[in-house]
């Protein structure tokens, strides 16, 4: 275990593994019943069950005619139209049955009547008055989903631990659940440090900059299903920092930005150490984000994990995704999700130095069959403009310094 005085640079893979192992030991927040749309982005704390068979009746998947397949094996076949059934048909209409030589006009989503075992698409028929001519044979079962084929009453349709997105919302609505149990959003304290920082609604002096990290972090927290509690900016002063750190440690997770590099006023590790912090790592061989710190503090009977993220805005964003996310996911009740890596063709040559795993802001184009990627121009890890233009990072392994245009590279999606 590293201490603040013995900084050891871990490889990206080792650091990620430490984070994943710690994450696996964390318990999720408590479940609460939540309105369906407020649950989007949160994690299911219960199985969502089918309240009846799905579909509840044999469902026509085409507009056309419900028939007995045996009647239409040699075509053209002439049938007698004995009625009509539309979606949501009344009990009387759905009481219609199809006998030999008969057909019932049917609409998509309607219950297939007793006696029929297939639906012929309307495009393959011609009808005049009560006569229907079927021009194409169908097999038994064609264009019909049998009752219960998707799920049986009581089946788990969406399991606990699933992150709620539009499809899960659709299922919950379909089984009559306006509210579902999800784990409460973990509370994440966000503490920016730096004498140069002013808040977004104040005018910065000539050598001051606005605090953007608290907001980018809060946005990332929110996107991950957490609730950010933005604390006042801590001055580069041990007493001020200690005060705000204690406040931040009351949350489920504490994120600091800035103050973790080797500068004279980078006091974060020192002050955390004075509160008895355990450090799991205090540096990772990556760029941007090398000084990133991960640990926990036990205070007042409560152990709170924390991350000290480097203050450069792009470093803050990358290290959140690489390391904070698994911890936040675990607190939010989600299973460990792998990082969204993919591969793409490099559009222009790229060169870097060896030694660090690099995550370079880049732009992936929209071609689905052969995606291309290129670096965005950037002025280093303080470049917010580059970060907002990018939609991914090109991942450069530590042993490579040159890639040619046309090579396949690994890309980390946002
Ligand atoms: P530090 O990690 O404290 O050495 O800061 C590295 C760089 O990031 C410096 O240029 C800081 O001004 C900048 N920076 C630090 N914190 C923030 C913040 N909250 N918002 C925007 N930029 C920041
Ligand atoms: Mg600083």
Tab-separated table of C-alpha atoms and ligand atoms in Angstrom:
chain	number	residue	atom	x	y	z
A	1	UNK	CA	0.000	0.000	0.000
A	2	UNK	CA	1.381	3.370	-0.992
A	3	UNK	CA	1.636	6.239	1.443
A	4	UNK	CA	1.725	9.835	0.394
A	5	UNK	CA	5.466	9.925	0.899
A	6	UNK	CA	6.251	6.830	-1.213
A	7	UNK	CA	4.631	7.537	-4.540
A	8	UNK	CA	4.642	4.495	-6.769
A	9	UNK	CA	3.504	4.729	-10.339
A	10	UNK	CA	1.217	1.807	-11.210
A	11	UNK	CA	0.455	0.632	-14.716
A	12	UNK	CA	-2.993	1.510	-15.993
A	13	UNK	CA	-4.063	-2.162	-15.852
A	14	UNK	CA	-2.875	-2.585	-12.243
A	15	UNK	CA	-4.567	0.608	-11.091
A	16	UNK	CA	-7.815	-0.324	-12.794
A	17	UNK	CA	-7.691	-3.747	-11.159
A	18	UNK	CA	-7.237	-2.199	-7.707
A	19	UNK	CA	-10.255	0.008	-8.313
A	20	UNK	CA	-12.356	-2.920	-9.522
A	21	UNK	CA	-11.400	-5.016	-6.479
A	22	UNK	CA	-12.269	-2.212	-4.049
A	23	UNK	CA	-15.504	-1.546	-5.902
A	24	UNK	CA	-16.509	-5.189	-5.453
A	25	UNK	CA	-16.346	-4.765	-1.654
A	26	UNK	CA	-18.737	-1.784	-1.543
A	27	UNK	CA	-22.432	-2.084	-0.709
A	28	UNK	CA	-25.040	-0.248	-2.734
A	29	UNK	CA	-27.211	2.512	-1.331
A	30	UNK	CA	-30.681	1.607	-0.052
A	31	UNK	CA	-33.553	0.948	-2.495
A	32	UNK	CA	-36.389	3.419	-2.927
A	33	UNK	CA	-39.585	3.316	-4.959
A	34	UNK	CA	-39.176	5.818	-7.779
A	35	UNK	CA	-41.376	7.096	-10.599
A	36	UNK	CA	-40.525	5.410	-13.885
A	37	UNK	CA	-38.956	8.402	-15.595
A	38	UNK	CA	-37.036	9.503	-12.505
A	39	UNK	CA	-35.492	6.033	-12.460
A	40	UNK	CA	-33.778	6.471	-15.834
A	41	UNK	CA	-30.028	6.092	-15.365
A	42	UNK	CA	-30.424	4.432	-11.945
A	43	UNK	CA	-30.092	0.750	-11.139
A	44	UNK	CA	-32.974	-1.657	-10.492
A	45	UNK	CA	-33.144	-2.902	-6.906
A	46	UNK	CA	-35.809	-5.522	-7.741
A	47	UNK	CA	-36.649	-7.950	-10.527
A	48	UNK	CA	-39.383	-6.597	-12.797
A	49	UNK	CA	-41.833	-9.486	-13.300
A	50	UNK	CA	-44.365	-10.228	-16.013
A	51	UNK	CA	-47.839	-9.625	-14.542
A	52	UNK	CA	-49.370	-11.845	-17.245
A	53	UNK	CA	-48.248	-13.746	-20.329
A	54	UNK	CA	-46.512	-11.720	-23.042
A	55	UNK	CA	-48.119	-11.440	-25.438
A	56	UNK	CA	-51.320	-12.115	-23.482
A	57	UNK	CA	-53.020	-13.510	-26.627
A	58	UNK	CA	-51.684	-14.900	-29.936
A	59	UNK	CA	-50.738	-11.634	-31.623
A	60	UNK	CA	-50.924	-10.860	-35.343
A	61	UNK	CA	-47.717	-9.192	-36.533
A	62	UNK	CA	-49.132	-8.116	-39.906
A	63	UNK	CA	-52.224	-6.549	-41.349
A	64	UNK	CA	-53.947	-9.217	-43.461
A	65	UNK	CA	-56.108	-12.293	-43.055
A	66	UNK	CA	-56.091	-14.874	-40.290
A	67	UNK	CA	-56.401	-18.284	-41.955
A	68	UNK	CA	-55.863	-21.995	-41.471
A	69	UNK	CA	-52.471	-22.613	-43.105
A	70	UNK	CA	-53.732	-25.949	-44.435
A	71	UNK	CA	-56.342	-24.078	-46.509
A	72	UNK	CA	-53.790	-22.037	-48.427
A	73	UNK	CA	-51.147	-24.602	-49.352
A	74	UNK	CA	-52.128	-24.488	-53.019
A	75	UNK	CA	-52.595	-20.964	-54.298
A	76	UNK	CA	-54.503	-19.059	-55.381
A	77	UNK	CA	-56.880	-20.179	-52.639
A	78	UNK	CA	-60.370	-18.788	-52.326
A	79	UNK	CA	-61.727	-18.233	-48.809
A	80	UNK	CA	-64.851	-16.762	-47.255
A	81	UNK	CA	-64.335	-13.593	-45.204
A	82	UNK	CA	-66.330	-14.136	-41.991
A	83	UNK	CA	-65.401	-11.051	-39.976
A	84	UNK	CA	-62.840	-8.489	-38.907
A	85	UNK	CA	-60.646	-8.094	-35.809
A	86	UNK	CA	-58.671	-4.967	-35.024
A	87	UNK	CA	-56.114	-4.345	-32.280
A	88	UNK	CA	-57.912	-3.944	-28.965
A	89	UNK	CA	-60.886	-5.858	-30.357
A	90	UNK	CA	-63.865	-6.313	-28.105
A	91	UNK	CA	-64.648	-9.668	-26.549
A	92	UNK	CA	-67.426	-10.217	-29.117
A	93	UNK	CA	-65.048	-9.635	-32.043
A	94	UNK	CA	-62.376	-11.830	-30.524
A	95	UNK	CA	-65.049	-14.495	-30.136
A	96	UNK	CA	-65.023	-14.932	-33.906
A	97	UNK	CA	-63.557	-18.237	-35.017
A	98	UNK	CA	-62.116	-19.397	-38.311
A	99	UNK	CA	-63.433	-22.639	-39.762
A	100	UNK	CA	-62.201	-24.558	-42.825
A	101	UNK	CA	-62.350	-22.380	-45.953
A	102	UNK	CA	-62.767	-19.215	-43.893
A	103	UNK	CA	-60.655	-16.117	-43.241
A	104	UNK	CA	-60.944	-13.189	-40.829
A	105	UNK	CA	-59.559	-9.796	-41.723
A	106	UNK	CA	-57.049	-8.859	-39.024
A	107	UNK	CA	-54.866	-5.885	-38.087
A	108	UNK	CA	-51.380	-5.834	-36.572
A	109	UNK	CA	-51.555	-6.285	-32.811
A	110	UNK	CA	-54.982	-7.946	-32.830
A	111	UNK	CA	-55.659	-11.361	-31.258
A	112	UNK	CA	-55.595	-14.174	-33.815
A	113	UNK	CA	-59.009	-15.869	-33.635
A	114	UNK	CA	-59.625	-19.443	-32.601
A	115	UNK	CA	-59.222	-21.857	-35.509
A	116	UNK	CA	-56.680	-19.730	-37.404
A	117	UNK	CA	-52.995	-20.595	-37.131
A	118	UNK	CA	-51.380	-18.066	-39.493
A	119	UNK	CA	-51.785	-14.611	-40.950
A	120	UNK	CA	-51.432	-13.863	-44.662
A	121	UNK	CA	-50.179	-10.342	-45.357
A	122	UNK	CA	-52.761	-8.129	-46.997
A	123	UNK	CA	-50.287	-7.509	-49.837
A	124	UNK	CA	-50.603	-11.206	-50.785
A	125	UNK	CA	-54.396	-11.176	-51.017
A	126	UNK	CA	-57.177	-9.740	-53.110
A	127	UNK	CA	-60.654	-9.348	-51.725
A	128	UNK	CA	-64.031	-8.497	-53.133
A	129	UNK	CA	-67.086	-8.434	-50.872
A	130	UNK	CA	-67.004	-11.617	-48.793
A	131	UNK	CA	-64.461	-13.378	-51.055
A	132	UNK	CA	-60.746	-13.389	-50.308
A	133	UNK	CA	-58.162	-14.768	-52.709
A	134	UNK	CA	-54.859	-15.741	-51.108
A	135	UNK	CA	-51.977	-15.611	-53.574
A	136	UNK	CA	-49.151	-16.842	-51.367
A	137	UNK	CA	-48.987	-19.937	-49.139
A	138	UNK	CA	-48.107	-19.480	-45.449
A	139	UNK	CA	-46.762	-21.944	-42.911
A	140	UNK	CA	-48.589	-22.604	-39.631
A	141	UNK	CA	-47.452	-19.972	-37.134
A	142	UNK	CA	-46.409	-17.443	-39.770
A	143	UNK	CA	-46.958	-13.810	-38.710
A	144	UNK	CA	-48.304	-14.865	-35.303
A	145	UNK	CA	-46.530	-14.602	-31.929
A	146	UNK	CA	-48.078	-17.274	-29.659
A	147	UNK	CA	-49.408	-16.238	-26.249
A	148	UNK	CA	-46.624	-16.347	-23.648
A	149	UNK	CA	-43.862	-16.696	-26.273
A	150	UNK	CA	-42.018	-13.595	-25.014
A	151	UNK	CA	-42.557	-14.189	-21.291
A	152	UNK	CA	-44.803	-16.179	-18.990
A	153	UNK	CA	-46.633	-14.576	-16.079
A	154	UNK	CA	-44.152	-14.343	-13.153
A	155	UNK	CA	-41.034	-14.504	-15.374
A	156	UNK	CA	-38.255	-12.007	-14.655
A	157	UNK	CA	-38.419	-9.549	-17.538
A	158	UNK	CA	-35.700	-7.164	-16.302
A	159	UNK	CA	-33.369	-8.405	-13.549
A	160	UNK	CA	-32.251	-6.516	-10.455
A	161	UNK	CA	-28.940	-4.772	-11.122
A	162	UNK	CA	-29.937	-3.564	-14.594
A	163	UNK	CA	-29.358	0.097	-15.308
A	164	UNK	CA	-32.726	1.542	-16.270
A	165	UNK	CA	-32.861	2.865	-19.808
A	166	UNK	CA	-35.677	3.276	-22.312
A	167	UNK	CA	-36.198	-0.454	-22.946
A	168	UNK	CA	-36.451	-1.268	-19.226
A	169	UNK	CA	-38.881	1.653	-18.838
A	170	UNK	CA	-40.965	0.153	-21.640
A	171	UNK	CA	-41.093	-3.222	-19.867
A	172	UNK	CA	-42.021	-1.662	-16.526
A	173	UNK	CA	-44.819	0.283	-18.215
A	174	UNK	CA	-45.983	-2.863	-20.025
A	175	UNK	CA	-46.284	-4.790	-16.752
A	176	UNK	CA	-48.158	-1.969	-15.040
A	177	UNK	CA	-45.429	-0.515	-12.836
A	178	UNK	CA	-45.577	3.304	-12.643
A	179	UNK	CA	-42.981	3.057	-9.846
A	180	UNK	CA	-40.031	0.716	-9.532
A	181	UNK	CA	-37.473	0.092	-6.787
A	182	UNK	CA	-34.045	1.508	-7.674
A	183	UNK	CA	-31.000	2.151	-5.529
A	184	UNK	CA	-30.845	5.742	-4.286
A	185	UNK	CA	-28.410	7.978	-6.176
A	186	UNK	CA	-25.118	7.784	-4.262
A	187	UNK	CA	-24.165	11.188	-2.842
A	188	UNK	CA	-20.842	12.299	-4.224
A	189	UNK	CA	-19.096	15.291	-2.660
A	190	UNK	CA	-17.161	17.341	-5.209
A	191	UNK	CA	-14.349	19.458	-3.821
A	192	UNK	CA	-12.259	21.621	-6.143
A	193	UNK	CA	-9.021	23.047	-4.769
A	194	UNK	CA	-6.975	26.003	-5.961
A	195	UNK	CA	-6.329	29.658	-5.081
A	196	UNK	CA	-6.813	30.599	-8.735
A	197	UNK	CA	-10.419	29.395	-8.904
A	198	UNK	CA	-13.576	31.494	-8.848
A	199	UNK	CA	-17.124	30.252	-9.129
A	200	UNK	CA	-19.074	30.334	-12.377
A	201	UNK	CA	-21.230	33.297	-11.316
A	202	UNK	CA	-18.346	35.560	-10.255
A	203	UNK	CA	-16.094	37.657	-12.510
A	204	UNK	CA	-12.573	36.195	-12.602
A	205	UNK	CA	-9.596	38.493	-11.972
A	206	UNK	CA	-6.952	38.699	-14.706
A	207	UNK	CA	-5.005	35.703	-13.352
A	208	UNK	CA	-7.946	33.727	-12.105
A	209	UNK	CA	-9.937	31.040	-13.873
A	210	UNK	CA	-13.431	29.780	-13.391
A	211	UNK	CA	-13.968	26.515	-11.565
A	212	UNK	CA	-15.152	24.233	-14.366
A	213	UNK	CA	-14.102	20.931	-12.806
A	214	UNK	CA	-16.740	20.944	-10.091
A	215	UNK	CA	-19.335	21.200	-12.821
A	216	UNK	CA	-17.849	18.655	-15.241
A	217	UNK	CA	-17.480	16.226	-12.345
A	218	UNK	CA	-21.019	16.878	-11.153
A	219	UNK	CA	-22.232	16.219	-14.704
A	220	UNK	CA	-20.294	12.952	-14.904
A	221	UNK	CA	-21.628	11.960	-11.487
A	222	UNK	CA	-25.176	12.678	-12.590
A	223	UNK	CA	-24.744	10.775	-15.863
A	224	UNK	CA	-23.501	7.797	-13.845
A	225	UNK	CA	-26.604	7.847	-11.622
A	226	UNK	CA	-25.116	9.758	-8.695
A	227	UNK	CA	-26.087	12.984	-6.962
A	228	UNK	CA	-23.303	15.549	-6.740
A	229	UNK	CA	-22.922	17.803	-3.720
A	230	UNK	CA	-20.667	20.646	-4.825
A	231	UNK	CA	-18.660	22.028	-1.896
A	232	UNK	CA	-17.124	25.508	-1.811
A	233	UNK	CA	-13.688	25.722	-3.457
A	234	UNK	CA	-10.866	24.905	-1.003
A	235	UNK	CA	-7.991	27.351	-0.890
A	236	UNK	CA	-4.462	25.932	-1.195
A	237	UNK	CA	-4.245	26.031	2.574
A	238	UNK	CA	-4.080	22.982	4.843
A	239	UNK	CA	-6.579	24.231	7.435
A	240	UNK	CA	-9.179	25.253	4.832
A	241	UNK	CA	-8.707	21.988	2.998
A	242	UNK	CA	-9.026	19.869	6.172
A	243	UNK	CA	-12.283	21.592	7.075
A	244	UNK	CA	-13.858	20.962	3.692
A	245	UNK	CA	-12.450	17.445	3.461
A	246	UNK	CA	-14.210	16.511	6.693
A	247	UNK	CA	-17.446	17.811	5.225
A	248	UNK	CA	-16.856	15.882	1.982
A	249	UNK	CA	-16.180	12.650	3.828
A	250	UNK	CA	-19.789	12.632	5.044
A	251	UNK	CA	-20.858	11.699	1.490
A	252	UNK	CA	-20.861	8.187	-0.019
A	253	UNK	CA	-17.830	9.124	-2.127
A	254	UNK	CA	-15.521	12.146	-2.187
A	255	UNK	CA	-13.967	13.528	-5.360
A	256	UNK	CA	-11.269	16.179	-5.170
A	257	UNK	CA	-9.866	18.052	-8.116
A	258	UNK	CA	-6.440	19.655	-8.194
A	259	UNK	CA	-3.691	19.751	-5.645
A	260	UNK	CA	-2.359	16.224	-6.231
A	261	UNK	CA	0.704	17.076	-8.367
A	262	UNK	CA	4.208	17.690	-7.046
A	263	UNK	CA	3.877	21.463	-6.629
A	264	UNK	CA	4.599	23.255	-3.378
A	265	UNK	CA	0.889	24.061	-2.876
A	266	UNK	CA	-0.399	20.601	-3.826
A	267	UNK	CA	-1.577	19.743	-0.321
A	268	UNK	CA	-4.340	17.218	-0.897
A	269	UNK	CA	-2.408	14.032	-0.069
A	270	UNK	CA	-0.738	15.587	2.950
A	271	UNK	CA	-4.024	16.750	4.435
A	272	UNK	CA	-5.738	13.437	3.680
A	273	UNK	CA	-2.835	11.637	5.375
A	274	UNK	CA	-3.309	13.831	8.444
A	275	UNK	CA	-6.911	12.551	8.614
A	276	UNK	CA	-5.585	8.974	8.622
A	277	UNK	CA	-6.224	8.183	4.934
A	278	UNK	CA	-5.204	4.843	3.439
A	279	UNK	CA	-3.861	5.281	-0.088
A	280	UNK	CA	-4.409	2.480	-2.624
A	281	UNK	CA	-2.405	4.353	-5.246
A	282	UNK	CA	-0.924	7.799	-5.657
A	283	UNK	CA	0.002	7.810	-9.330
A	284	UNK	CA	-0.683	5.864	-12.527
A	285	UNK	CA	1.466	5.705	-15.670
A	286	UNK	CA	-1.116	7.406	-17.862
A	287	UNK	CA	-1.425	10.680	-19.683
A	288	UNK	CA	-3.404	12.734	-18.995
A	289	UNK	CA	-4.051	12.036	-15.312
A	290	UNK	CA	-0.759	10.685	-13.967
A	291	UNK	CA	-0.998	12.101	-10.389
A	292	UNK	CA	-4.421	10.484	-9.721
A	293	UNK	CA	-4.902	9.300	-6.122
A	294	UNK	CA	-7.287	6.675	-4.749
A	295	UNK	CA	-7.859	5.796	-1.101
A	296	UNK	CA	-10.275	5.786	1.810
A	297	UNK	CA	-10.658	7.531	5.139
A	298	UNK	CA	-12.303	6.093	8.246
A	299	UNK	CA	-13.790	8.924	10.248
A	300	UNK	CA	-16.557	8.965	12.879
A	301	UNK	CA	-17.313	5.282	12.344
A	302	UNK	CA	-17.729	5.621	8.592
A	303	UNK	CA	-15.285	4.667	5.830
A	304	UNK	CA	-15.475	6.836	2.729
A	305	UNK	CA	-13.625	6.167	-0.502
A	306	UNK	CA	-12.043	9.188	-2.169
A	307	UNK	CA	-10.259	10.115	-5.372
A	308	UNK	CA	-7.835	12.981	-5.791
A	309	UNK	CA	-8.104	13.841	-9.483
A	310	UNK	CA	-5.541	16.052	-11.199
A	311	UNK	CA	-6.872	19.573	-11.781
A	312	UNK	CA	-6.280	19.886	-15.497
A	313	UNK	CA	-9.801	19.707	-16.907
A	314	UNK	CA	-9.159	16.885	-19.387
A	315	UNK	CA	-7.220	14.909	-16.755
A	316	UNK	CA	-10.166	15.268	-14.388
A	317	UNK	CA	-12.599	13.942	-16.990
A	318	UNK	CA	-10.435	11.016	-18.112
A	319	UNK	CA	-9.564	9.848	-14.617
A	320	UNK	CA	-13.226	9.982	-13.647
A	321	UNK	CA	-14.077	7.618	-16.462
A	322	UNK	CA	-11.105	5.301	-15.943
A	323	UNK	CA	-11.176	4.990	-12.149
A	324	UNK	CA	-14.106	6.722	-10.420
A	325	UNK	CA	-16.797	5.120	-12.521
A	326	UNK	CA	-16.467	1.534	-11.187
A	327	UNK	CA	-16.656	2.768	-7.582
A	328	UNK	CA	-19.668	4.952	-8.307
A	329	UNK	CA	-21.326	2.106	-10.233
A	330	UNK	CA	-20.855	-0.227	-7.256
A	331	UNK	CA	-22.381	2.317	-4.858
A	332	UNK	CA	-25.259	2.764	-7.305
A	333	UNK	CA	-25.903	-0.997	-7.291
A	334	UNK	CA	-24.684	-1.678	-10.833
A	335	UNK	CA	-22.581	-4.637	-11.896
A	336	UNK	CA	-19.052	-3.896	-13.015
A	337	UNK	CA	-19.181	-2.661	-16.589
A	338	UNK	CA	-16.154	-2.969	-18.837
A	339	UNK	CA	-14.761	0.247	-20.273
A	340	UNK	CA	-16.302	0.936	-23.679
A	341	UNK	CA	-13.296	0.199	-25.879
A	342	UNK	CA	-13.667	-0.251	-29.612
A	343	UNK	CA	-11.385	-0.259	-32.634
A	344	UNK	CA	-11.133	2.203	-35.472
A	345	UNK	CA	-8.905	3.061	-38.405
A	346	UNK	CA	-6.487	5.896	-37.756
A	347	UNK	CA	-7.017	8.662	-40.323
A	348	UNK	CA	-3.682	10.444	-39.821
A	349	UNK	CA	-0.296	9.327	-38.449
A	350	UNK	CA	0.284	9.857	-34.735
A	351	UNK	CA	3.432	9.967	-32.652
A	352	UNK	CA	3.967	10.150	-28.882
A	353	UNK	CA	6.678	9.163	-26.422
A	354	UNK	CA	6.771	5.720	-24.794
A	355	UNK	CA	6.327	5.063	-21.072
A	356	UNK	CA	2.705	6.030	-20.428
A	357	UNK	CA	-0.670	4.699	-21.568
A	358	UNK	CA	-2.180	7.690	-23.311
A	359	UNK	CA	-5.828	8.648	-23.696
A	360	UNK	CA	-5.788	11.307	-26.358
A	361	UNK	CA	-8.955	13.280	-27.166
A	362	UNK	CA	-10.133	12.249	-30.612
A	363	UNK	CA	-13.052	12.225	-32.936
A	364	UNK	CA	-14.648	9.050	-34.214
A	365	UNK	CA	-16.622	9.429	-37.440
A	366	UNK	CA	-20.027	7.981	-38.108
A	367	UNK	CA	-19.207	5.252	-40.640
A	368	UNK	CA	-20.715	2.099	-39.092
A	369	UNK	CA	-18.898	-0.406	-41.306
A	370	UNK	CA	-15.413	1.097	-41.083
A	371	UNK	CA	-15.177	3.805	-38.414
A	372	UNK	CA	-12.290	6.234	-38.717
A	373	UNK	CA	-10.705	8.200	-35.885
A	374	UNK	CA	-8.361	11.148	-35.620
A	375	UNK	CA	-6.875	13.239	-32.833
A	376	UNK	CA	-8.398	16.617	-32.134
A	377	UNK	CA	-5.890	19.435	-31.998
A	378	UNK	CA	-5.113	20.142	-28.399
A	379	UNK	CA	-2.873	22.222	-26.203
A	380	UNK	CA	-2.494	19.532	-23.565
A	381	UNK	CA	-4.641	18.390	-20.702
A	382	UNK	CA	-5.845	21.863	-19.787
A	383	UNK	CA	-7.575	22.256	-23.142
A	384	UNK	CA	-11.318	22.342	-22.516
A	385	UNK	CA	-12.055	23.221	-26.114
A	386	UNK	CA	-10.385	19.998	-27.294
A	387	UNK	CA	-12.320	17.983	-24.718
A	388	UNK	CA	-15.634	19.342	-25.869
A	389	UNK	CA	-14.844	18.716	-29.559
A	390	UNK	CA	-13.803	15.106	-28.931
A	391	UNK	CA	-16.179	12.148	-28.671
A	392	UNK	CA	-13.612	9.517	-27.651
A	393	UNK	CA	-9.984	8.928	-26.720
A	394	UNK	CA	-7.392	7.133	-28.823
A	395	UNK	CA	-5.631	4.719	-26.469
A	396	UNK	CA	-1.884	4.515	-27.044
A	397	UNK	CA	-0.135	1.674	-25.188
A	398	UNK	CA	3.048	2.594	-23.277
A	399	UNK	CA	5.364	0.741	-25.675
A	400	UNK	CA	4.265	2.474	-28.875
A	401	UNK	CA	5.460	5.826	-30.151
A	402	UNK	CA	4.375	5.806	-33.768
A	403	UNK	CA	1.175	4.836	-35.570
A	404	UNK	CA	0.687	5.219	-39.323
A	405	UNK	CA	-2.480	6.349	-41.047
A	406	UNK	CA	-4.604	3.286	-41.864
A	407	UNK	CA	-3.557	1.309	-38.778
A	408	UNK	CA	-6.222	-0.053	-36.452
A	409	UNK	CA	-6.136	1.611	-33.024
A	410	UNK	CA	-8.055	1.140	-29.804
A	411	UNK	CA	-10.547	3.834	-28.933
A	412	UNK	CA	-12.255	4.517	-25.605
A	413	UNK	CA	-15.749	5.910	-26.104
A	414	UNK	CA	-17.087	8.517	-23.697
B	1	LIG	P1	-3.429	21.339	-10.161
B	1	LIG	O1	-3.796	19.896	-10.397
B	1	LIG	O2	-4.016	21.897	-8.922
B	1	LIG	O3	-1.939	21.494	-10.216
B	1	LIG	O4	-4.023	22.145	-11.376
B	1	LIG	C1	-3.580	21.868	-12.686
B	1	LIG	C2	-4.198	22.846	-13.653
B	1	LIG	O5	-5.615	22.666	-13.685
B	1	LIG	C3	-3.949	24.298	-13.341
B	1	LIG	O6	-3.775	24.994	-14.562
B	1	LIG	C4	-5.246	24.717	-12.682
B	1	LIG	O7	-5.508	26.080	-12.794
B	1	LIG	C5	-6.279	23.900	-13.416
B	1	LIG	N1	-7.411	23.652	-12.561
B	1	LIG	C6	-7.329	23.163	-11.304
B	1	LIG	N2	-8.556	23.054	-10.750
B	1	LIG	C7	-9.435	23.492	-11.696
B	1	LIG	C8	-10.844	23.620	-11.718
B	1	LIG	N3	-11.594	23.296	-10.657
B	1	LIG	N4	-11.422	24.094	-12.841
B	1	LIG	C9	-10.674	24.408	-13.906
B	1	LIG	N5	-9.338	24.296	-13.939
B	1	LIG	C10	-8.709	23.861	-12.845
B	2	LIG	MG1	-3.881	23.558	-7.806
